[in-house]
Coordinates of C-alpha atoms in Angstrom, one line a residue:
Chain A
X2 CA 19.7 -25.6 -20.4
X3 CA 19.7 -27.5 -17.2
X4 CA 20.1 -25.6 -13.9
X5 CA 23.2 -26.7 -11.9
X6 CA 23.1 -26.8 -8.1
X7 CA 25.6 -23.9 -8.1
X8 CA 23.5 -21.8 -10.3
X9 CA 20.4 -22.5 -8.2
X10 CA 22.4 -21.4 -5.1
X11 CA 23.5 -18.2 -6.8
X12 CA 19.9 -17.3 -7.7
X13 CA 18.4 -18.1 -4.3
X14 CA 21.2 -15.8 -2.8
X15 CA 19.5 -12.9 -4.6
X16 CA 16.7 -13.1 -2.0
X17 CA 19.1 -11.3 0.4
X18 CA 20.4 -7.8 0.0
X19 CA 24.0 -9.1 0.5
X20 CA 23.6 -11.5 -2.4
X21 CA 22.2 -8.9 -4.6
X22 CA 25.0 -6.5 -3.8
X23 CA 27.7 -9.0 -4.3
X24 CA 26.3 -10.1 -7.7
X25 CA 24.9 -6.7 -8.7
X26 CA 21.8 -8.6 -10.0
X27 CA 18.2 -9.0 -9.0
X28 CA 15.1 -11.0 -9.8
X29 CA 11.9 -10.2 -11.6
X30 CA 9.0 -12.7 -11.4
X31 CA 5.8 -13.8 -13.0
X32 CA 4.3 -13.9 -16.5
X33 CA 3.2 -10.3 -16.8
X34 CA 6.3 -8.7 -15.5
X35 CA 8.5 -11.1 -17.4
X36 CA 6.8 -10.1 -20.7
X37 CA 7.2 -6.4 -20.0
X38 CA 10.8 -6.8 -18.9
X39 CA 11.7 -8.8 -22.1
X40 CA 10.2 -6.0 -24.2
X41 CA 12.1 -3.3 -22.3
X42 CA 15.8 -2.1 -22.3
X43 CA 16.4 -4.0 -19.0
X44 CA 19.7 -5.9 -19.1
X45 CA 18.5 -9.5 -18.7
X46 CA 21.2 -11.9 -17.5
X47 CA 19.3 -15.2 -17.5
X48 CA 15.8 -16.7 -17.5
X49 CA 14.5 -19.6 -15.4
X50 CA 11.1 -20.9 -16.5
X51 CA 8.8 -23.9 -16.5
X52 CA 8.8 -25.7 -19.9
X53 CA 5.2 -24.6 -20.6
X54 CA 6.2 -20.9 -20.2
X55 CA 9.2 -21.3 -22.6
X56 CA 7.0 -23.1 -25.2
X57 CA 4.4 -20.4 -25.0
X58 CA 6.8 -17.4 -25.1
X59 CA 9.3 -18.2 -27.8
X60 CA 8.5 -14.8 -29.4
X61 CA 9.9 -13.0 -26.4
X62 CA 13.2 -14.9 -26.4
X63 CA 16.2 -14.4 -28.5
X64 CA 19.4 -16.4 -29.1
X65 CA 21.4 -14.3 -26.7
X66 CA 19.2 -15.3 -23.8
X67 CA 20.6 -17.8 -21.3
X68 CA 17.5 -19.9 -20.6
X69 CA 17.0 -22.6 -18.0
X70 CA 14.2 -25.0 -18.0
X71 CA 13.2 -25.6 -14.4
X72 CA 10.9 -27.7 -12.3
X73 CA 8.1 -26.5 -10.1
X74 CA 10.2 -27.5 -7.1
X75 CA 13.2 -25.4 -8.3
X76 CA 10.9 -22.5 -9.0
X77 CA 9.5 -22.6 -5.4
X78 CA 13.1 -22.6 -4.1
X79 CA 14.1 -19.5 -6.0
X80 CA 10.8 -17.6 -5.8
X81 CA 10.0 -14.8 -3.4
X82 CA 6.3 -15.1 -4.1
X83 CA 3.8 -17.1 -2.0
X84 CA 2.4 -18.3 -5.3
X85 CA 5.4 -18.6 -7.8
X86 CA 4.3 -17.8 -11.3
X87 CA 6.1 -19.8 -14.0
X88 CA 9.1 -17.6 -14.7
X89 CA 12.0 -15.8 -12.9
X90 CA 14.3 -13.4 -14.7
X91 CA 17.7 -12.5 -13.3
X92 CA 18.7 -9.0 -14.4
X93 CA 21.7 -6.7 -13.9
X94 CA 21.3 -3.8 -11.5
X95 CA 21.7 -0.3 -12.9
X96 CA 24.2 1.7 -10.8
X97 CA 24.9 5.0 -12.5
X98 CA 25.3 8.6 -11.4
X99 CA 22.3 10.8 -12.1
X100 CA 22.1 14.6 -12.1
X101 CA 19.3 16.4 -10.4
X102 CA 16.6 17.0 -13.1
X103 CA 16.2 20.8 -13.5
X104 CA 13.0 20.6 -15.5
X105 CA 9.8 19.1 -14.1
X106 CA 9.1 17.3 -10.9
X107 CA 11.2 14.7 -9.1
X108 CA 10.8 12.9 -5.8
X109 CA 13.2 12.5 -2.8
X110 CA 12.5 9.6 -0.5
X111 CA 13.9 10.1 3.0
X112 CA 14.3 6.7 4.7
X113 CA 11.2 4.9 3.3
X114 CA 11.4 1.4 4.8
X115 CA 8.4 -0.6 3.6
X116 CA 9.1 -2.4 0.3
X117 CA 5.4 -2.2 -0.7
X118 CA 5.3 1.6 -0.1
X119 CA 8.5 2.0 -2.1
X120 CA 7.1 0.0 -5.0
X121 CA 3.8 1.8 -4.9
X122 CA 5.5 5.2 -5.0
X123 CA 7.5 4.1 -8.1
X124 CA 4.3 3.0 -9.7
X125 CA 2.5 6.3 -9.1
X126 CA 5.5 8.3 -10.1
X127 CA 5.3 6.5 -13.5
X128 CA 1.5 7.3 -13.7
X129 CA 2.2 11.0 -13.0
X130 CA 5.1 11.2 -15.5
X131 CA 7.7 11.7 -12.8
X132 CA 10.9 10.2 -14.3
X133 CA 13.2 10.3 -11.4
X134 CA 13.2 9.3 -7.7
X135 CA 16.2 10.1 -5.5
X136 CA 16.4 8.3 -2.2
X137 CA 18.4 8.7 1.0
X138 CA 21.0 5.9 1.4
X139 CA 19.0 4.3 4.3
X140 CA 15.8 3.9 2.1
X141 CA 14.8 0.3 1.3
X142 CA 16.7 -1.4 -1.6
X143 CA 15.1 -0.8 -5.0
X144 CA 16.1 -4.4 -6.0
X145 CA 14.3 -6.0 -3.0
X146 CA 11.9 -8.4 -4.6
X147 CA 8.8 -6.9 -3.0
X148 CA 9.7 -3.5 -4.3
X149 CA 10.2 -4.7 -7.8
X150 CA 7.0 -6.8 -7.8
X151 CA 4.9 -4.0 -6.4
X152 CA 6.0 -1.5 -9.0
X153 CA 4.0 -3.5 -11.5
X154 CA 6.8 -2.8 -14.1
X155 CA 7.2 0.9 -13.4
X156 CA 10.8 0.2 -12.3
X157 CA 11.5 -0.2 -16.0
X158 CA 10.6 3.4 -16.7
X159 CA 11.4 5.4 -13.5
X160 CA 15.1 6.1 -12.6
X161 CA 15.8 5.4 -8.9
X162 CA 19.0 6.9 -7.4
X163 CA 20.5 6.7 -3.9
X164 CA 22.2 9.8 -2.8
X165 CA 22.9 11.8 0.3
X166 CA 20.4 14.6 0.8
X167 CA 23.0 17.4 1.4
X168 CA 24.7 17.3 -1.9
X169 CA 21.4 16.7 -3.8
X170 CA 19.6 19.6 -2.3
X171 CA 22.6 21.9 -2.5
X172 CA 22.3 21.6 -6.3
X173 CA 18.6 22.4 -6.0
X174 CA 19.3 25.5 -3.8
X175 CA 22.0 26.8 -6.1
X176 CA 19.6 26.6 -9.1
X177 CA 16.6 27.9 -7.1
X178 CA 14.7 24.7 -7.7
X179 CA 12.0 24.5 -5.0
X180 CA 12.4 21.7 -2.4
X181 CA 8.9 20.8 -1.0
X182 CA 7.6 18.6 1.7
X183 CA 4.5 18.0 3.7
X184 CA 4.4 18.9 7.3
X185 CA 1.6 19.3 9.9
X186 CA 2.4 23.0 10.0
X187 CA 2.6 23.5 6.2
X188 CA 0.3 25.5 4.0
X189 CA -2.9 23.9 2.6
X190 CA -1.7 22.4 -0.7
X191 CA -5.1 23.0 -2.3
X192 CA -4.8 26.8 -1.8
X193 CA -1.2 27.2 -2.9
X194 CA -0.1 27.9 -6.5
X195 CA 2.3 25.0 -7.0
X196 CA 5.4 25.3 -9.2
X197 CA 5.8 23.2 -12.3
X198 CA 9.2 22.0 -11.3
X199 CA 11.0 21.1 -8.1
X200 CA 11.7 18.2 -5.7
X201 CA 8.9 16.7 -3.6
X202 CA 10.2 15.1 -0.4
X203 CA 8.4 12.2 1.3
X204 CA 9.5 11.0 4.8
X205 CA 9.8 7.8 6.8
X206 CA 6.6 5.8 7.6
X207 CA 6.7 6.4 11.3
X208 CA 9.1 9.4 11.8
X209 CA 8.2 11.5 8.8
X210 CA 10.8 13.8 7.2
X211 CA 14.0 13.7 9.3
X212 CA 15.3 17.0 10.9
X213 CA 18.3 16.9 8.7
X214 CA 16.2 16.8 5.5
X215 CA 13.5 19.1 6.9
X216 CA 16.2 21.8 7.3
X217 CA 16.8 21.6 3.5
X218 CA 13.1 22.0 2.5
X219 CA 12.2 25.5 1.6
X220 CA 8.5 25.1 0.9
X221 CA 6.2 23.5 3.5
X222 CA 2.9 22.1 2.4
X223 CA 0.1 20.2 4.1
X224 CA -2.6 17.8 3.0
X225 CA -5.6 18.9 5.0
X226 CA -7.8 16.3 6.7
X227 CA -11.6 16.6 6.3
X228 CA -13.0 18.5 7.9
X229 CA -9.9 20.7 7.8
X230 CA -10.0 21.7 11.5
X231 CA -10.2 18.1 12.7
X232 CA -7.6 17.2 15.3
X233 CA -6.6 13.6 16.0
X234 CA -4.0 11.0 15.8
X235 CA -5.0 10.1 12.2
X236 CA -2.4 10.0 9.6
X237 CA -1.9 9.0 6.0
X238 CA 0.3 6.2 4.7
X239 CA 3.3 7.7 2.9
X240 CA 2.4 6.3 -0.5
X241 CA -1.1 7.7 -0.2
X242 CA 0.3 11.1 0.8
X243 CA 2.7 11.0 -2.2
X244 CA -0.2 10.2 -4.5
X245 CA -2.3 13.1 -3.3
X246 CA 0.6 15.5 -3.5
X247 CA 1.6 14.4 -7.0
X248 CA -2.1 14.5 -8.2
X249 CA -2.4 18.0 -7.0
X250 CA 0.8 19.2 -8.7
X251 CA -0.4 17.5 -12.0
X252 CA -4.0 18.9 -11.6
X253 CA -2.6 22.4 -11.4
X254 CA -0.2 22.0 -14.4
Chain B
X20 CA -4.2 -14.9 34.9
X21 CA -2.3 -17.9 33.5
X22 CA -3.1 -18.8 29.9
X23 CA -4.4 -22.4 29.6
X24 CA -3.4 -24.5 26.5
X25 CA -7.1 -24.4 25.4
X26 CA -7.2 -20.7 25.6
X27 CA -4.0 -20.4 23.6
X28 CA -5.4 -22.8 20.9
X29 CA -8.6 -20.7 20.8
X30 CA -6.6 -17.5 20.2
X31 CA -4.3 -19.0 17.6
X32 CA -7.4 -20.2 15.7
X33 CA -8.2 -16.5 15.1
X34 CA -5.4 -16.3 12.6
X35 CA -7.8 -18.2 10.2
X36 CA -11.1 -16.7 8.8
X37 CA -12.9 -19.9 9.9
X38 CA -11.8 -19.4 13.5
X39 CA -12.7 -15.8 13.5
X40 CA -16.2 -16.5 12.1
X41 CA -16.8 -19.4 14.6
X42 CA -15.8 -17.2 17.5
X43 CA -17.0 -13.9 16.2
X44 CA -13.8 -12.4 17.5
X45 CA -10.5 -11.0 16.1
X46 CA -7.1 -9.8 17.3
X47 CA -5.5 -6.4 17.6
X48 CA -1.7 -6.3 18.1
X49 CA 1.1 -4.0 19.3
X50 CA 1.5 -1.2 21.9
X51 CA 0.2 1.7 19.8
X52 CA -3.0 0.0 18.6
X53 CA -3.6 -1.6 22.0
X54 CA -3.6 1.8 23.7
X55 CA -5.9 3.3 21.1
X56 CA -8.3 0.2 21.3
X57 CA -8.5 0.4 25.1
X58 CA -9.4 4.0 24.9
X59 CA -12.1 3.4 22.3
X60 CA -15.6 1.8 22.4
X61 CA -14.3 -1.4 20.9
X62 CA -15.6 -4.5 22.8
X63 CA -12.5 -6.0 24.3
X64 CA -12.9 -9.6 25.2
X65 CA -9.4 -10.4 26.7
X66 CA -5.9 -9.1 26.8
X67 CA -2.7 -11.2 26.5
X68 CA 0.5 -9.3 27.3
X69 CA 4.1 -9.6 28.5
X70 CA 4.4 -8.7 32.2
X71 CA 6.4 -5.6 31.4
X72 CA 3.5 -4.3 29.2
X73 CA 0.9 -5.0 32.0
X74 CA 3.1 -3.2 34.6
X75 CA 3.5 -0.1 32.3
X76 CA -0.1 0.2 31.3
X77 CA -2.2 -0.3 34.4
X78 CA -3.9 3.0 33.7
X79 CA -5.4 1.6 30.5
X80 CA -6.8 -1.5 32.2
X81 CA -9.9 -1.9 34.3
X82 CA -11.3 -4.5 36.7
X83 CA -13.6 -6.0 33.9
X84 CA -10.7 -6.9 31.7
X85 CA -9.7 -10.5 31.5
X86 CA -5.9 -10.2 31.4
X87 CA -3.4 -13.0 30.7
X88 CA 0.3 -12.6 31.5
X89 CA 2.1 -14.4 28.7
X90 CA 5.7 -15.4 27.8
X91 CA 7.6 -14.3 24.7
X92 CA 7.1 -17.8 23.3
X93 CA 3.3 -17.7 23.8
X94 CA 3.2 -14.3 22.2
X95 CA 5.1 -15.6 19.1
X96 CA 2.6 -18.5 18.8
X97 CA -0.4 -16.2 18.8
X98 CA 1.0 -13.3 16.8
X99 CA 0.5 -12.5 13.2
X100 CA 3.4 -10.1 13.1
X101 CA 6.9 -10.9 12.0
X102 CA 8.0 -8.9 15.1
X103 CA 5.4 -9.4 17.8
X104 CA 5.0 -6.4 19.9
X105 CA 4.2 -7.1 23.6
X106 CA 0.4 -7.2 23.6
X107 CA -2.5 -8.9 21.7
X108 CA -6.1 -7.9 22.4
X109 CA -8.9 -10.3 21.5
X110 CA -12.1 -8.3 20.7
X111 CA -15.6 -9.0 19.6
X112 CA -16.6 -8.5 15.9
X113 CA -19.3 -5.9 15.2
X114 CA -21.9 -7.5 13.0
X115 CA -24.8 -5.1 12.6
X116 CA -27.1 -3.9 9.8
X117 CA -26.2 -0.5 8.4
X118 CA -28.4 1.8 6.3
X119 CA -27.0 3.6 3.3
X120 CA -25.8 7.0 4.4
X121 CA -27.9 9.6 2.6
X122 CA -25.7 12.6 3.5
X123 CA -22.1 12.9 2.6
X124 CA -19.8 10.4 0.9
X125 CA -19.4 6.7 1.5
X126 CA -17.3 4.1 -0.3
X127 CA -18.3 0.7 -1.9
X128 CA -15.4 -1.8 -2.3
X129 CA -16.1 -4.3 -5.1
X130 CA -14.0 -7.5 -4.4
X131 CA -10.9 -5.9 -3.0
X132 CA -8.6 -8.8 -2.2
X133 CA -5.3 -7.5 -0.7
X134 CA -5.5 -6.9 3.1
X135 CA -2.9 -4.1 2.9
X136 CA -5.0 -2.3 0.3
X137 CA -8.2 -2.8 2.4
X138 CA -6.5 -1.5 5.6
X139 CA -5.0 1.5 3.7
X140 CA -8.4 2.4 2.3
X141 CA -10.0 2.3 5.7
X142 CA -7.2 4.6 7.0
X143 CA -7.6 7.1 4.2
X144 CA -11.4 7.1 4.6
X145 CA -10.9 8.1 8.2
X146 CA -8.5 10.9 7.2
X147 CA -11.1 12.2 4.7
X148 CA -14.0 12.0 7.2
X149 CA -15.8 9.2 5.3
X150 CA -17.6 7.3 8.0
X151 CA -18.8 4.2 6.2
X152 CA -17.4 1.7 3.8
X153 CA -19.7 -0.9 2.3
X154 CA -18.1 -4.0 0.6
X155 CA -19.2 -6.8 -1.7
X156 CA -19.4 -10.1 0.1
X157 CA -16.2 -11.4 -1.7
X158 CA -14.1 -8.5 -0.4
X159 CA -11.3 -9.5 2.0
X160 CA -12.4 -9.9 5.7
X161 CA -12.2 -6.7 7.7
X162 CA -11.0 -8.8 10.7
X163 CA -8.0 -10.3 8.9
X164 CA -5.1 -9.3 11.0
X165 CA -3.2 -7.6 8.2
X166 CA -6.3 -5.4 7.5
X167 CA -6.7 -4.4 11.1
X168 CA -3.0 -3.7 11.6
X169 CA -2.7 -1.6 8.4
X170 CA -5.7 0.6 9.3
X171 CA -3.5 2.0 12.1
X172 CA -6.5 2.3 14.3
X173 CA -9.0 3.7 11.7
X174 CA -11.1 0.5 12.0
X175 CA -12.2 1.9 15.4
X176 CA -13.8 4.9 13.7
X177 CA -15.0 3.8 10.2
X178 CA -18.0 1.5 9.9
X179 CA -17.4 -1.4 7.5
X180 CA -20.4 -3.4 6.2
X181 CA -20.6 -6.3 3.8
X182 CA -23.6 -6.3 1.5
X183 CA -24.7 -7.3 -2.0
X184 CA -24.3 -4.4 -4.5
X185 CA -27.8 -4.8 -6.0
X186 CA -29.8 -4.0 -2.8
X187 CA -27.3 -1.3 -1.7
X188 CA -27.3 0.6 -5.0
X189 CA -31.1 0.2 -5.4
X190 CA -31.5 2.3 -2.3
X191 CA -29.1 4.9 -3.8
X192 CA -31.0 5.0 -7.1
X193 CA -34.3 5.4 -5.4
X194 CA -33.1 8.4 -3.4
X195 CA -31.1 9.8 -6.4
X196 CA -27.8 9.5 -4.6
X197 CA -25.0 9.4 -7.2
X198 CA -23.1 6.2 -7.6
X199 CA -19.7 7.0 -9.0
X200 CA -16.7 5.0 -10.1
X201 CA -13.4 5.4 -12.0
X202 CA -13.2 3.9 -15.5
X203 CA -10.7 4.4 -18.4
X204 CA -13.6 6.0 -20.4
X205 CA -14.8 8.2 -17.6
X206 CA -14.7 12.0 -17.4
X207 CA -11.6 13.8 -16.1
X208 CA -12.3 14.1 -12.4
X209 CA -10.5 17.4 -12.2
X210 CA -12.8 19.0 -14.7
X211 CA -16.1 17.8 -13.2
X212 CA -18.1 19.5 -10.5
X213 CA -18.3 16.7 -8.0
X214 CA -21.4 16.2 -5.7
X215 CA -21.1 16.6 -2.0
X216 CA -22.8 13.3 -1.4
X217 CA -22.9 9.9 -3.0
X218 CA -21.2 6.5 -3.2
X219 CA -17.7 6.1 -4.6
X220 CA -17.0 2.6 -6.0
X221 CA -13.5 1.1 -6.1
X222 CA -12.9 -2.2 -7.9
X223 CA -10.8 -5.3 -7.7
X224 CA -6.9 -5.0 -7.9
X225 CA -6.6 -6.8 -11.2
X226 CA -10.1 -6.8 -12.7
X227 CA -11.3 -3.4 -11.7
X228 CA -15.0 -2.8 -11.2
X229 CA -17.1 -5.9 -12.1
X230 CA -19.6 -5.7 -14.9
X231 CA -22.4 -6.3 -12.4
X232 CA -21.4 -3.3 -10.3
X233 CA -20.4 -1.2 -13.3
X234 CA -24.0 -1.5 -14.6
X235 CA -25.2 0.2 -11.3
X236 CA -22.7 3.1 -11.5
X237 CA -24.4 6.2 -13.0
X238 CA -21.4 8.6 -13.0
X239 CA -18.2 7.6 -14.7
X240 CA -15.0 9.4 -13.7
X241 CA -11.3 9.1 -14.6
X242 CA -8.1 10.0 -12.9
X243 CA -6.0 11.3 -15.9
X244 CA -2.3 10.2 -16.2
X245 CA 0.3 12.8 -16.9
X246 CA 0.6 13.9 -19.6
X247 CA -3.2 13.3 -20.0
X248 CA -2.9 11.9 -23.5
X249 CA -0.3 9.3 -22.5
X250 CA -1.2 5.7 -23.5
X251 CA 0.4 2.7 -21.9
X252 CA 0.0 -0.2 -19.6
X253 CA 0.5 1.9 -16.5
X254 CA -2.1 1.7 -13.8
X255 CA -2.6 2.9 -10.3
X256 CA -2.9 0.7 -7.2
X257 CA -6.5 0.7 -5.9
X258 CA -5.8 2.4 -2.6
X259 CA -3.8 5.1 -4.4
X260 CA -6.7 5.7 -6.8
X261 CA -9.2 5.8 -3.9
X262 CA -7.0 8.4 -2.2
X263 CA -6.8 10.7 -5.3
X264 CA -10.6 10.4 -5.8
X265 CA -11.4 11.2 -2.1
X266 CA -8.9 14.0 -2.0
X267 CA -10.5 15.6 -5.1
X268 CA -14.0 15.3 -3.6
X269 CA -12.8 16.9 -0.4
X270 CA -10.8 19.6 -2.2
X271 CA -14.0 20.7 -4.0
X272 CA -16.2 20.7 -0.9

C-alpha cells in the first residue's frame, strides 16, 4: 500500500510519549528486531518498509498484515535511529494487570530514567530468566524507542508493568516474599545465602533507591568494590549493578 | 577572560575526532566532573564557564588556570550535552607508552564501538580496582565526549592504552600471564578457579571477539544463562558481560 500523509503523521507522532499514549501503539525498527517481532506473539498493527525489505522477507509476512512500501525519505522521517534500517513496525502496547510473581525472582525499578539503562536491564533480565519487571510510575516509558531498541528483542519475552510500590510490596510482605535492594550499608552479597525467590529493587541513576521504597525493602545487600575497604566517590551504573546482583542470585541457585 | 571567535572555533572542533587528534586535547563537561577533574592530576588547558559557576567555584581554581567567562549561547555551541551544564574544561590528552601489567587483572577491548559501553566499562574497571585497559586500535576514541562523560570520572583513575593485540598478547604469553575471554563454548565461569592475574578480553558489540584475537586467548570462559541449558538468541550487552566477569574474578579473590 501507499502511505498517506495522514498515516505518516500518525506514525511520526509515536516518537513522543504523548503520541504513544494517545494511540496506545509504539515502533520497532530494523531488520533483526523486525524479524524477531514478526515471529513472536507481539500484536503488529502495520509495517512500513523499503521495497527491497518487503521482497526479501515475504516469508515473514501474512495476509493480515497491513504493509506500506515506503521511500528512504519517508523512512528517515519516521525513524528514531541515526541510521534507519529498512523497516519500521507499528505495534500495539500491552497494558494489562499483572500479579506479583510468588515463585522465582522479579525486579522492581524505582524511577529509572535513562532509556538505555532500562533497555539493558530488560535484556539482562531475559538472559537470567527473570520474567517480570515492575516499575514505579515515574520510570521511563517501556515503549520509548531507545528502550525498545536497546532490549535487543527482550521486550518480547519479559513482562514490564508500572505500579505503585506500596501496593506491590504490600503483597510481598503479606506472603513473606523477600524485598531486596543494594545500599552502601548493606551486607556483602557474596557472603550472604540468597533466597531463590523475591523482588530485587534497583534505584534511580543519581538518587538511588528513594526513601519511600527503601522503607519497604527488608533485606539490604551491597556489591563490594575491590579492594572491599576502598573508599571513594566511585559508583556503578544501575544496569551494571543489576547485572552483578542477578548473576550472583543465579550463581547461587 | 573573553572568549575570541577563534578560541570558540578551536574548542568546538574538539567535538570531532579529527580536531581532538590535531590539538591533542579533549573536553570534560558539567559541574560534578569539572570539580573532580580540577582536584585530580589531569592536565587542564583551559576552563570555559558561566559567570555563576566561576563565582561559586573560586576554591577549585588557581592562578595558572586560563579561565573564560562565557554566555549560555557560547556554552550551547561548545557543548556535547543535550543539557549543557555550566562548565567545559579543555584538557590535554595523555599519550604515553604503557607496559603490560604483570600483577593483577587488566582488560583488553577488541573493537568496542559504542561510546556508552566504553565509558561504562572504564567506570566498572575503576570500581573493581582494575587500573589498566588496553584497546585495539579500532576501538572507539577514549576522548570522545560520550565516553568521557559516561565514565563518571573514572577516566581520571584508569589508564587506557591503544595497542595492537599481537604484540600485547605476545608479552603475556612469554610471561605465562593468562589471556581470558568469554565464548559460547567456554567453561562455566562460576565453576572455574579463576587466576588472580591476567588479561580479560571483551569483544565487539555485534561480532564478539575477532578471530585474530580469539586465536591469542588461552582460557575460554562462559557466562551461563539461566537456566543454564537454555538455548536462544538472547545475548548480553558487552559492558554487562564485562561487569559479571570482573565481579566473579573479584568475588573469588
